[in-house]
Short mmCIF file of C-alpha atoms and ligand atoms in Angstrom, two decimals:
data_model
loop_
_atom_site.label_atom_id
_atom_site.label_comp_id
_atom_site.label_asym_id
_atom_site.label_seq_id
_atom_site.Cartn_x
_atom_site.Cartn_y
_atom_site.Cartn_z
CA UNK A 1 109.63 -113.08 -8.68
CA UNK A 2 106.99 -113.78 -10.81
CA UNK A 3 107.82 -111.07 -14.03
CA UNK A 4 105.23 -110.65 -16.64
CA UNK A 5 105.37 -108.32 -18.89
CA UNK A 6 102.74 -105.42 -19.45
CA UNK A 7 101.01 -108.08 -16.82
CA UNK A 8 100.00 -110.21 -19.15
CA UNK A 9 97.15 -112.79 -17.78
CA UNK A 10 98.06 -111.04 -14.02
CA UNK A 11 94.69 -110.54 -12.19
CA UNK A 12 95.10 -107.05 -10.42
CA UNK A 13 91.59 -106.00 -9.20
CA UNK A 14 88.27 -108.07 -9.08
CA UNK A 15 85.45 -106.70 -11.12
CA UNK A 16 82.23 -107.27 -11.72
CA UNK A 17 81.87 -104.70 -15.08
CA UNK A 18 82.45 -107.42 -18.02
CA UNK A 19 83.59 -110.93 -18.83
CA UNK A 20 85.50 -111.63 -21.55
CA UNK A 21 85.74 -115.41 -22.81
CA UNK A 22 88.66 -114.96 -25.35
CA UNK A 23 88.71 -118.62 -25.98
CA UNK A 24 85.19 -118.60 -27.47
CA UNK A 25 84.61 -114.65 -28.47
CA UNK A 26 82.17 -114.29 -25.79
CA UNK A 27 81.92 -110.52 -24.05
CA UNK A 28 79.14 -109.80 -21.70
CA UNK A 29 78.51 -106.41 -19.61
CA UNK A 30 77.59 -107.06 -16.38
CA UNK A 31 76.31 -110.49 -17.37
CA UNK A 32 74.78 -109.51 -20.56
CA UNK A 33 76.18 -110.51 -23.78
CA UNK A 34 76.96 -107.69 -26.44
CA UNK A 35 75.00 -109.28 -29.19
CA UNK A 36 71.88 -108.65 -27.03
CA UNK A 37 72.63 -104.97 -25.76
CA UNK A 38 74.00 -104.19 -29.30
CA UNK A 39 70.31 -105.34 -30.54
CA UNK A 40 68.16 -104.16 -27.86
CA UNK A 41 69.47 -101.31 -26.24
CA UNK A 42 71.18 -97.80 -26.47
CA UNK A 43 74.20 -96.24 -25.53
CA UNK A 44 72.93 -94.38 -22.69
CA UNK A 45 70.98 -97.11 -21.22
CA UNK A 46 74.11 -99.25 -21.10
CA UNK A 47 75.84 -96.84 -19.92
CA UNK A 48 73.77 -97.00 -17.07
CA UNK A 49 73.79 -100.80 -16.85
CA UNK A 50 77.62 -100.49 -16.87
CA UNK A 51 78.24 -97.51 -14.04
CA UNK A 52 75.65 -98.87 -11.53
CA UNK A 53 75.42 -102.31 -12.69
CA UNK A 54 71.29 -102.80 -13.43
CA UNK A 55 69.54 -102.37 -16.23
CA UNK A 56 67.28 -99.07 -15.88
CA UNK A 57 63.67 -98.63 -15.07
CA UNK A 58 62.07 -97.11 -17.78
CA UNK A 59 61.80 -93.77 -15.14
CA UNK A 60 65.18 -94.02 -14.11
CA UNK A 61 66.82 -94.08 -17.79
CA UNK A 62 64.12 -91.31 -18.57
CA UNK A 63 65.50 -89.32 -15.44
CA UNK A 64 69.18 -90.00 -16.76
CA UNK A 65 68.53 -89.21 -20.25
CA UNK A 66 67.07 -86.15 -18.83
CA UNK A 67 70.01 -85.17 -17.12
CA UNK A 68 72.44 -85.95 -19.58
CA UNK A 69 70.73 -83.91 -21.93
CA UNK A 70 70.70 -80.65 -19.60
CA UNK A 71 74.95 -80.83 -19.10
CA UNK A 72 75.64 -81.38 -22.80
CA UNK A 73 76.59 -77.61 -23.13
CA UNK A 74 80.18 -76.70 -22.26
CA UNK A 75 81.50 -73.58 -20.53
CA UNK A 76 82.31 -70.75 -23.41
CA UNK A 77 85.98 -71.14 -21.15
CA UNK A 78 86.70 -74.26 -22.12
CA UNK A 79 85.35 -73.50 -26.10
CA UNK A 80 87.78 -70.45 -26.21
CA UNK A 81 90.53 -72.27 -24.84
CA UNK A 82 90.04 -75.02 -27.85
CA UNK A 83 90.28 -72.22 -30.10
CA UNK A 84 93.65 -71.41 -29.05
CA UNK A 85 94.41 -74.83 -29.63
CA UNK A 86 96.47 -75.01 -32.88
CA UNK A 87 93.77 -76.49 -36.06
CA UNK A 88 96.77 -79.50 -36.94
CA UNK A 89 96.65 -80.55 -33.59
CA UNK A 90 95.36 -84.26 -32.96
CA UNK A 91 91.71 -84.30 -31.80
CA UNK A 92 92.56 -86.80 -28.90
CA UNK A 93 94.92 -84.72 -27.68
CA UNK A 94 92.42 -81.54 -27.95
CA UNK A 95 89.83 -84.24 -25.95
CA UNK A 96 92.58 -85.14 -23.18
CA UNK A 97 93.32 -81.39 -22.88
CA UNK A 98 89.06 -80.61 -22.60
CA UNK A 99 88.21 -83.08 -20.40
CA UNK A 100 91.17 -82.57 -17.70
CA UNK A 101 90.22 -79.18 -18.07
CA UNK A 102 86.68 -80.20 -16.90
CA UNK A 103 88.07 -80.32 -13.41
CA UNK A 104 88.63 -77.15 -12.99
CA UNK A 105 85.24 -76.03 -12.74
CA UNK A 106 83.93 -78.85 -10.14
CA UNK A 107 85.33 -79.29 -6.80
CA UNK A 108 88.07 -82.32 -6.56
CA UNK A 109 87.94 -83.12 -3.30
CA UNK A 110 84.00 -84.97 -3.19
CA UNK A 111 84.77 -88.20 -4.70
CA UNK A 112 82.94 -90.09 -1.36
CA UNK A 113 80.09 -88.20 -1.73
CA UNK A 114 77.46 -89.87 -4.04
CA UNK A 115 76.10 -86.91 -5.59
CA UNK A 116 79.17 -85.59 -6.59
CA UNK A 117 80.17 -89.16 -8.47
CA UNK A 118 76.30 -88.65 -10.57
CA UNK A 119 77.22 -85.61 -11.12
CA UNK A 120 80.64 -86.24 -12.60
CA UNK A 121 79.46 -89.60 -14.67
CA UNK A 122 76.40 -86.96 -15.91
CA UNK A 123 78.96 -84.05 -16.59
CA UNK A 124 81.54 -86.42 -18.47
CA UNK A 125 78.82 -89.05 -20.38
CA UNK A 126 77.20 -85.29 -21.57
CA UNK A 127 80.50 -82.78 -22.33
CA UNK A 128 82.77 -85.56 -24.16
CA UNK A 129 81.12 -85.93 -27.35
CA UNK A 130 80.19 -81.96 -27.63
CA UNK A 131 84.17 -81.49 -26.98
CA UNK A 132 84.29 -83.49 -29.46
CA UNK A 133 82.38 -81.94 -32.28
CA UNK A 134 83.54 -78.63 -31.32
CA UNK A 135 87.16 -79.23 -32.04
CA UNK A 136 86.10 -80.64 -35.50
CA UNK A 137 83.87 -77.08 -35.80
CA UNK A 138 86.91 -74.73 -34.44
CA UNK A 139 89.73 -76.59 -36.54
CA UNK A 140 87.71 -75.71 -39.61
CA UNK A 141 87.44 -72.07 -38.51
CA UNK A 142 83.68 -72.30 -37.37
CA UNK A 143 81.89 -71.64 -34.17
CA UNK A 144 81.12 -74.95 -32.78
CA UNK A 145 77.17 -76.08 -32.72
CA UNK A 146 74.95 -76.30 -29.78
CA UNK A 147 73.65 -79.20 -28.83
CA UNK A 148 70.08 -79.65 -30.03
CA UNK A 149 67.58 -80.90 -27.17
CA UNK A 150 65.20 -82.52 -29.35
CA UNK A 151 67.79 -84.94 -30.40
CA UNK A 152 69.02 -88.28 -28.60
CA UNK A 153 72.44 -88.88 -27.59
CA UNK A 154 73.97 -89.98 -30.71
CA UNK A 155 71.49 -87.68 -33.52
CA UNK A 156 72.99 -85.21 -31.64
CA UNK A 157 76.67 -85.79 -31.44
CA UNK A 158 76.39 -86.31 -35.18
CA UNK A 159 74.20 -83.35 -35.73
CA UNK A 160 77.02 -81.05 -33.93
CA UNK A 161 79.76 -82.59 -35.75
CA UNK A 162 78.57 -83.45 -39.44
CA UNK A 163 76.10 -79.61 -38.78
CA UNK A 164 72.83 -81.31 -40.64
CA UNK A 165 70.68 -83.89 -38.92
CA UNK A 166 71.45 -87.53 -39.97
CA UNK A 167 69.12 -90.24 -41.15
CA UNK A 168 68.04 -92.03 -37.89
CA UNK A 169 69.14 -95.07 -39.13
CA UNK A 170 72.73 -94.18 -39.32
CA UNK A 171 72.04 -92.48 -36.03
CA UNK A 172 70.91 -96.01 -34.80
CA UNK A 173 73.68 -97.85 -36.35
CA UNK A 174 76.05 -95.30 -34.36
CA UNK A 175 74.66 -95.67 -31.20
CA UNK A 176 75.28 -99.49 -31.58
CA UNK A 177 78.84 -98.90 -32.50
CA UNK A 178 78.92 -96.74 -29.19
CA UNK A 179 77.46 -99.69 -27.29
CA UNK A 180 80.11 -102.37 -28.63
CA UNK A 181 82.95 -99.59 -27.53
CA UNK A 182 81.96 -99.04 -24.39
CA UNK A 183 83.55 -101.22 -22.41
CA UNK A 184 86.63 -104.17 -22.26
CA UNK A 185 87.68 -105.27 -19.03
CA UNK A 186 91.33 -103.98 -18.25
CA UNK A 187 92.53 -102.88 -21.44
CA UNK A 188 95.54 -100.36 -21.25
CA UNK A 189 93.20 -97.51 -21.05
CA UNK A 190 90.85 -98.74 -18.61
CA UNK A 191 93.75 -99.96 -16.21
CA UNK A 192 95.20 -96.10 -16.42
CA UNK A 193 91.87 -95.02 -15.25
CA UNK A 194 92.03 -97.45 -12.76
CA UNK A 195 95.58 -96.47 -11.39
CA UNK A 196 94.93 -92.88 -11.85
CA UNK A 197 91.47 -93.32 -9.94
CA UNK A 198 93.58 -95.00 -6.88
CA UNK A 199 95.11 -92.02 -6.12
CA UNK A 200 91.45 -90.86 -5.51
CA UNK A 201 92.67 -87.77 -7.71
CA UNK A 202 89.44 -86.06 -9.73
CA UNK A 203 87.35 -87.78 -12.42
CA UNK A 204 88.52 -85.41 -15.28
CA UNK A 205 91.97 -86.45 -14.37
CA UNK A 206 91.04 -89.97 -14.28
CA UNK A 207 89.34 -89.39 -17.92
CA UNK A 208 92.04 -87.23 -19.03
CA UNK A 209 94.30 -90.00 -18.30
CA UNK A 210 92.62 -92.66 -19.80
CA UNK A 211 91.98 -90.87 -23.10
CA UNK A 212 95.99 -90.14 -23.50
CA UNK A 213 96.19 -93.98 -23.12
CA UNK A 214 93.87 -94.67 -26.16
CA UNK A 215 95.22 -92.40 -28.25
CA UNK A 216 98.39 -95.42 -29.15
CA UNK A 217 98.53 -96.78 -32.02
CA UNK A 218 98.46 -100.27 -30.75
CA UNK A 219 95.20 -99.50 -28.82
CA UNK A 220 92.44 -97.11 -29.56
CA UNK A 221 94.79 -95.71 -32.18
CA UNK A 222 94.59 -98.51 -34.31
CA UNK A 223 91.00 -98.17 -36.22
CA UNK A 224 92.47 -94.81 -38.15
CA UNK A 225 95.59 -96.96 -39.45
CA UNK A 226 93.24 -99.52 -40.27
CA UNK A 227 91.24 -97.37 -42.81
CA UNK A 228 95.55 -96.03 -44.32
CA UNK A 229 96.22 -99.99 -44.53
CA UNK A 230 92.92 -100.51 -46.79
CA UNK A 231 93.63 -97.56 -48.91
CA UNK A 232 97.15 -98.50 -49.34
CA UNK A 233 96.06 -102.07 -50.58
CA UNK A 234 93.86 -100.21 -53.26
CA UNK A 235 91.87 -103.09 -54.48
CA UNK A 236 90.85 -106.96 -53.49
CA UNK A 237 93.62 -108.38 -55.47
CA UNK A 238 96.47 -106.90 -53.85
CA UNK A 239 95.38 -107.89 -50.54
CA UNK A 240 97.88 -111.14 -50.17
CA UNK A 241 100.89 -109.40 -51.63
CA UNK A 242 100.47 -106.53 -48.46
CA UNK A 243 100.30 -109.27 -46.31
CA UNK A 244 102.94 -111.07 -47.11
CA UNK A 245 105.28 -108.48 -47.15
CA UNK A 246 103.91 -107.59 -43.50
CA UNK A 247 104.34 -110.53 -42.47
CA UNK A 248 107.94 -110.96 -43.91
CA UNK A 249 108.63 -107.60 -42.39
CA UNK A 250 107.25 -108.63 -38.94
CA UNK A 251 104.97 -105.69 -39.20
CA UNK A 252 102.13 -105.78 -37.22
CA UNK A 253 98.54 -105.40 -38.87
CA UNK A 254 96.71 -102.94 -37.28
CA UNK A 255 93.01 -104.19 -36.82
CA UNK A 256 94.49 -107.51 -36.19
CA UNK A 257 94.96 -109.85 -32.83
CA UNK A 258 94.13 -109.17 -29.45
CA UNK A 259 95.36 -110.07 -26.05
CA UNK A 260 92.17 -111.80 -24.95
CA UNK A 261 90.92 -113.09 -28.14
CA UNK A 262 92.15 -115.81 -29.66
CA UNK A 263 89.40 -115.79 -32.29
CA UNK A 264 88.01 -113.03 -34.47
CA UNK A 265 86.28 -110.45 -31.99
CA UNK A 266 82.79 -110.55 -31.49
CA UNK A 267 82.65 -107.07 -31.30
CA UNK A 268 84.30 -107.24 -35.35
CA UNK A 269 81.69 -109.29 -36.49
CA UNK A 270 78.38 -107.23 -35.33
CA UNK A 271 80.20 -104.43 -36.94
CA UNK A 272 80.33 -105.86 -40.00
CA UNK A 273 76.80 -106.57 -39.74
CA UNK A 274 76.10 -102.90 -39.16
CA UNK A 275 78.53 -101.83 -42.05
CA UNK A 276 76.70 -103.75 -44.65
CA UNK A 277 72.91 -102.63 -43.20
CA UNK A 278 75.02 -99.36 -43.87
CA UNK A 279 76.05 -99.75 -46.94
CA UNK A 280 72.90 -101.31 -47.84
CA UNK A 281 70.94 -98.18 -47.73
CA UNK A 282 73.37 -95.59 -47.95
CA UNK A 283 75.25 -97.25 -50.77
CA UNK A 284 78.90 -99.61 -50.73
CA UNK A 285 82.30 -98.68 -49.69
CA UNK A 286 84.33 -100.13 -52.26
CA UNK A 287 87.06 -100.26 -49.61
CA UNK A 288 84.94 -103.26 -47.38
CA UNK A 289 85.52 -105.63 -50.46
CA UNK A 290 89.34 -105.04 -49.84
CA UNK A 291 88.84 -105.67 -45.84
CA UNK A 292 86.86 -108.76 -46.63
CA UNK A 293 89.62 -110.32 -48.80
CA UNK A 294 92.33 -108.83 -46.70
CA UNK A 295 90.50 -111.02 -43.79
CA UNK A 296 90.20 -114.35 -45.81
CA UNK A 297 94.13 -114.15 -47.15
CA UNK A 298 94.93 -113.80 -43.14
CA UNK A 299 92.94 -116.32 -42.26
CA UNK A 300 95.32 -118.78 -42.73
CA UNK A 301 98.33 -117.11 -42.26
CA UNK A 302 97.43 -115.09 -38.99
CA UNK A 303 94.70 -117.37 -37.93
CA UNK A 304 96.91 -120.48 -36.94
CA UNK A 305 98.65 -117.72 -34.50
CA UNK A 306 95.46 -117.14 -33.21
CA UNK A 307 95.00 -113.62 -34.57
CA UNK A 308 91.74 -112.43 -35.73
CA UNK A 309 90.30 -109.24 -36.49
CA UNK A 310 89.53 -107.35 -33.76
CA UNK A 311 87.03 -104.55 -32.74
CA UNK A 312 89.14 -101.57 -34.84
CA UNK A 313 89.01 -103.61 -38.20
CA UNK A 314 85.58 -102.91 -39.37
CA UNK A 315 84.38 -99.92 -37.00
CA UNK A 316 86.49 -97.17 -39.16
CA UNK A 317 84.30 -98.33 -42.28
CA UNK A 318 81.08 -97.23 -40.54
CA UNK A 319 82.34 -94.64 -39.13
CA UNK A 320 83.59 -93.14 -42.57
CA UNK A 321 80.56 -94.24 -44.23
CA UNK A 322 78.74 -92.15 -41.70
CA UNK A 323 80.61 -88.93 -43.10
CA UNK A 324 82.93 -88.83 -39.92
CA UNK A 325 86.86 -87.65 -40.35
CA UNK A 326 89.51 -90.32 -39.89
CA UNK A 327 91.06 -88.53 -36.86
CA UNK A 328 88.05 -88.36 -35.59
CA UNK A 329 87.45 -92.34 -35.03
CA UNK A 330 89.54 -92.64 -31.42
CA UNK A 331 87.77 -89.99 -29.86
CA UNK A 332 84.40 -91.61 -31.17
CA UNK A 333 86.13 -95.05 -29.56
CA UNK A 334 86.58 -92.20 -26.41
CA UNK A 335 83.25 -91.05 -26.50
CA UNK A 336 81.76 -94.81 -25.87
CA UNK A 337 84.84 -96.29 -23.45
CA UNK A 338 83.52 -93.00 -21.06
CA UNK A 339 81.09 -95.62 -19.92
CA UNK A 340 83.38 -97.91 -19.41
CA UNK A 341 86.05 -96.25 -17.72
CA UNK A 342 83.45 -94.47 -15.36
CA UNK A 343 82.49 -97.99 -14.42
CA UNK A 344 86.01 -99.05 -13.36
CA UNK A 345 86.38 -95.68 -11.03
CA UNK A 346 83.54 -95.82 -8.98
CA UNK A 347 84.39 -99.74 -9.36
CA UNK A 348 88.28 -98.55 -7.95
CA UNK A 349 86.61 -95.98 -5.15
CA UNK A 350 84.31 -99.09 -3.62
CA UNK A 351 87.27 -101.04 -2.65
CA UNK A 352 90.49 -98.86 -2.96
CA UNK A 353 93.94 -100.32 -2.66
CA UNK A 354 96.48 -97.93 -4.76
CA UNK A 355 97.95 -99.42 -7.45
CA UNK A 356 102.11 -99.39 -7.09
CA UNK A 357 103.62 -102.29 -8.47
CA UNK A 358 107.20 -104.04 -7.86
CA UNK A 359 110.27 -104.09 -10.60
CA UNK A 360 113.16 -106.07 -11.35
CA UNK A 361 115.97 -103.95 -10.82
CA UNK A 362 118.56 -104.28 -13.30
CA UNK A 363 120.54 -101.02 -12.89
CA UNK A 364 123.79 -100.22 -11.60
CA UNK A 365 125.29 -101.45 -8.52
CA UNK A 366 125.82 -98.94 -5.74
CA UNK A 367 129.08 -96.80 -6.18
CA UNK A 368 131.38 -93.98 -5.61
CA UNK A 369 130.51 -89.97 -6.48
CA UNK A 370 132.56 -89.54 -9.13
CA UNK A 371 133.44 -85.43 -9.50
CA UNK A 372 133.28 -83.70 -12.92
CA UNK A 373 136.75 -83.13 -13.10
CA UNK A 374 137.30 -86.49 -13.03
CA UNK A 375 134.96 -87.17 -16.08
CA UNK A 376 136.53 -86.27 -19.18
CA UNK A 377 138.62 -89.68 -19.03
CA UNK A 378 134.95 -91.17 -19.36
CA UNK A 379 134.49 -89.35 -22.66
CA UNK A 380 134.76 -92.77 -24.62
CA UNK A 381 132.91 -94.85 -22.12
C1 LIG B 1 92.04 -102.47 -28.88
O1 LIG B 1 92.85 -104.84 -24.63
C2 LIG B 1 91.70 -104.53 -25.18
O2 LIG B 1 90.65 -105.01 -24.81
C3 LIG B 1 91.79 -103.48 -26.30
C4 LIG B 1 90.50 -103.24 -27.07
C5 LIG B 1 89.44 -102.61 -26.20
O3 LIG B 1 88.25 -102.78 -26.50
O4 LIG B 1 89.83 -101.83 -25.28
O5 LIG B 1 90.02 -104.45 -27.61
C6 LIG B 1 90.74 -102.24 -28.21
O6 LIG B 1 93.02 -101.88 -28.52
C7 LIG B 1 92.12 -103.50 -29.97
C8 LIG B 1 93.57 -103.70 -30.50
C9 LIG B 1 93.86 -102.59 -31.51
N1 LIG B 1 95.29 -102.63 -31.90
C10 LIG B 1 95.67 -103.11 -33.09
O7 LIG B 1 94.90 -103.57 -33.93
C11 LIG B 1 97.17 -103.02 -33.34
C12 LIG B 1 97.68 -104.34 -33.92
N2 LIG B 1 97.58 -105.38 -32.92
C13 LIG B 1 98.78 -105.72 -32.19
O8 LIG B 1 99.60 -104.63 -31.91
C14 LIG B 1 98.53 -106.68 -31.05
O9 LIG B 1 97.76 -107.70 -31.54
C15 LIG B 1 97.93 -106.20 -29.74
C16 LIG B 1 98.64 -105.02 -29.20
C17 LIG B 1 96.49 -105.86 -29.94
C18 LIG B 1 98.03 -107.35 -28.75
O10 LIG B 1 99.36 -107.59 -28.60
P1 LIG B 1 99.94 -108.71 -27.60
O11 LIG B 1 98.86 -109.48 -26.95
O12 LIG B 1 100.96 -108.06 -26.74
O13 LIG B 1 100.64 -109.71 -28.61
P2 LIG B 1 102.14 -109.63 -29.00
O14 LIG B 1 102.49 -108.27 -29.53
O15 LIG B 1 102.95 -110.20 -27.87
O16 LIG B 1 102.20 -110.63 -30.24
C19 LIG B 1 102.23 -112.06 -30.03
C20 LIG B 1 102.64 -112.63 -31.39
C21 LIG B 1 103.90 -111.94 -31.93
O17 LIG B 1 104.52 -112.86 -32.81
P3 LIG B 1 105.88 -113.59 -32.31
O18 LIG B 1 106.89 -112.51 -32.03
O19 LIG B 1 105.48 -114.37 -31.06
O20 LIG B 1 106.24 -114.46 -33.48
O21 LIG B 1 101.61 -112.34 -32.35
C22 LIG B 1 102.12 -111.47 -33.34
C23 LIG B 1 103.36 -110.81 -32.76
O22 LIG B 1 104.24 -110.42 -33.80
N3 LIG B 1 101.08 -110.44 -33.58
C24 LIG B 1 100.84 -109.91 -34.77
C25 LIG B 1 99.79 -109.00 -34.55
N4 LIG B 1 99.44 -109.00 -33.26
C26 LIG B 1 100.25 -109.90 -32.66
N5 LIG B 1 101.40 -110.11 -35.98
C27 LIG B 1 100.90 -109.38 -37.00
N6 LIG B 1 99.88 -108.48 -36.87
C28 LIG B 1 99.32 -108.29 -35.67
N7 LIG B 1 98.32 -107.39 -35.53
#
């Protein structure tokens, strides 16, 4: 049997949604490449170039924008049950607990009916990031903010989680992060919305799903640790003594390698661009000159081994420069892969096979019932 684990380089669906070329750090969305939507358009317009797999008409993205902007409210049942959610808990896990909870206000059982898939990829593009905010609101004891109409997609997110109105700049600057997030071919959490979606279960549970699967450390996880890494090194200097002793403790850096790329991420690069137009107005984070060095020592130490940075290196520096908490950066990476995932499940529902993979068995061999009286000469087993 062919056995490859975590199906490494196995092709398990075609798609159509994005092309990675990890030989050259190339990544295009349905034939675009990122540099270009990251430049020219916004979140929600490739959003809809990802789910139905055309760029918009300007009256078609109006119409969507439109209709994003009427569902971003969320029932006051699913706002009171986030307040009984305890204030320490993890904010992905207070996401994956919203949006699951999502489906139990729209009927499951509609997925072949078109409406009802535009009205779930509305619903979910609209409720995730004011789920969001609100846990960041309720944790601190507040009533969460309601979304503000005259503000696009990302003002507003910002505006319900940060409670003033940003600079639209750094509104701009996040809705190109969004963009670079939203989508990655089948990366762990895509391929659980994938299997979940096969079961032709509900979208929240497909979302729900595929937000526990970011949440790992060695995933979506991975931009928080990044930000814990560059604090820990302190300063510039000290950047080639951490790595060492990572490297002699075979600890993996987070931010680092890929299993497509086997050069530095394209996504990793625009983001730098974005942190220094950041930084350039809004003033330096004195932790990028410790990311910058901490990528030059690695280049020759990691870079023979083909590991790069990779899209979680640079993205936590925006994100804190744009005044947003640290646990907060996965569900921000949530609130973009939406698109994404979305994608993949109507993607999954146009040509359904269920996904239920083979194993190697390596267990016991079949024998004898052995009774419980019998057992206690087994204590030392
Ligand atoms: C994301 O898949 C996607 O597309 C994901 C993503 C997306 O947009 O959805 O791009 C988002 O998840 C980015 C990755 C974020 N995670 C991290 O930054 C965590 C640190 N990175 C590693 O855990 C790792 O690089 C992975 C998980 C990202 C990829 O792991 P692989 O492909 O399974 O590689 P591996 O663990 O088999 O490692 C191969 C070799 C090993 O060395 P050897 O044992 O062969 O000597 O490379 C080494 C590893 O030790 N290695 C690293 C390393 N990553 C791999 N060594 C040090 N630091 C690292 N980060």
């Amino acid at each position: 049997m062919n056995f490859k684990p975590g199906l490494e380089g196995v092709p398990v669906t075609h798609s159509s949604i994005c092309d990675i070329d990890g030989l050259n750090g190339k990544l295009t969305y349905r034939g675009y490449p990122i540099e270009e939507l990251a430049a020219h358009s916004t979140f929600l317009e490739t959003t809809y170039l990802l789910i139905w797999g055309e760029l918009p008409s300007p009256q078609k993205l109006r119409d969507f924008e439109a209709e994003v902007q009427m569902h971003r409210r969320v029932s006051f049942r699913v706002r009171d049950m986030m307040k009984c959610f305890p204030a320490t808990g993890h904010p992905m896990d207070a996401l994956q607990s919203s949006a699951a909870s999502l489906g139990l206000f729209y009927s499951r059982r509609a997925i072949d009916n078109p409406q009802y898939v535009y009205d779930a990829v509305v619903r979910l593009i609209a409720k995730i990031p004011t789920m969001v905010a609100a846990f960041q609101l309720i944790r601190k004891g507040q009533d969460p903010i309601q979304p503000r109409d005259d503000l696009a997609y990302s003002a507003n997110f910002l505006y319900m989680l940060t409670e003033r109105e940003q600079d639209p700049l750094a509104a701009r600057i996040f809705d190109r992060c969004l963009i670079l997030h939203a989508e990655h071919s089948l990366n762990a959490s895509t391929f659980s919305a994938r299997v979940t979606a096969s079961t032709l279960t509900d979208p929240y549970a497909v979302i729900a799903s595929a937000v526990g699967t970011l949440a790992g450390p060695l995933h979506g996880g991975a931009n928080e640790d990044v930000i814990a890494m560059l604090e820990e090194i302190g300063v510039p200097g000290r950047a080639s003594e951490y790595l060492d002793q990572a490297i002699d403790k075979k600890r993996k850096v987070m931010g680092f390698g890929h299993r497509e790329y086997r050069v530095k991420d394209p996504r990793a690069s625009i983001l730098q661009e974005l942190a220094e137009e950041l930084f350039a107005r809004f003033g330096k984070d004195e932790m990028y000159d410790v990311a910058t060095a901490f990528e030059k020592e690695a280049q020759d130490r990691l870079g023979p081994k083909g590991i790069f940075p990779n899209v979680d290196f640079y993205s936590g520096l925006v994100y804190r420069k744009l005044g947003i908490p640290r646990d907060l950066f996965t569900p921000v990476f949530a609130i973009s892969r939406v698109a994404g995932w979305l994608a993949h499940w109507r993607e999954q529902l146009g040509a359904n096979r269920i996904f239920r993979p083979s194993q190697i068995y390596t267990g016991e061999k079949v024998r004898e019932w052995l009774p419980l009286e019998d057992r206690d000469a087994m204590e030392n087993v």
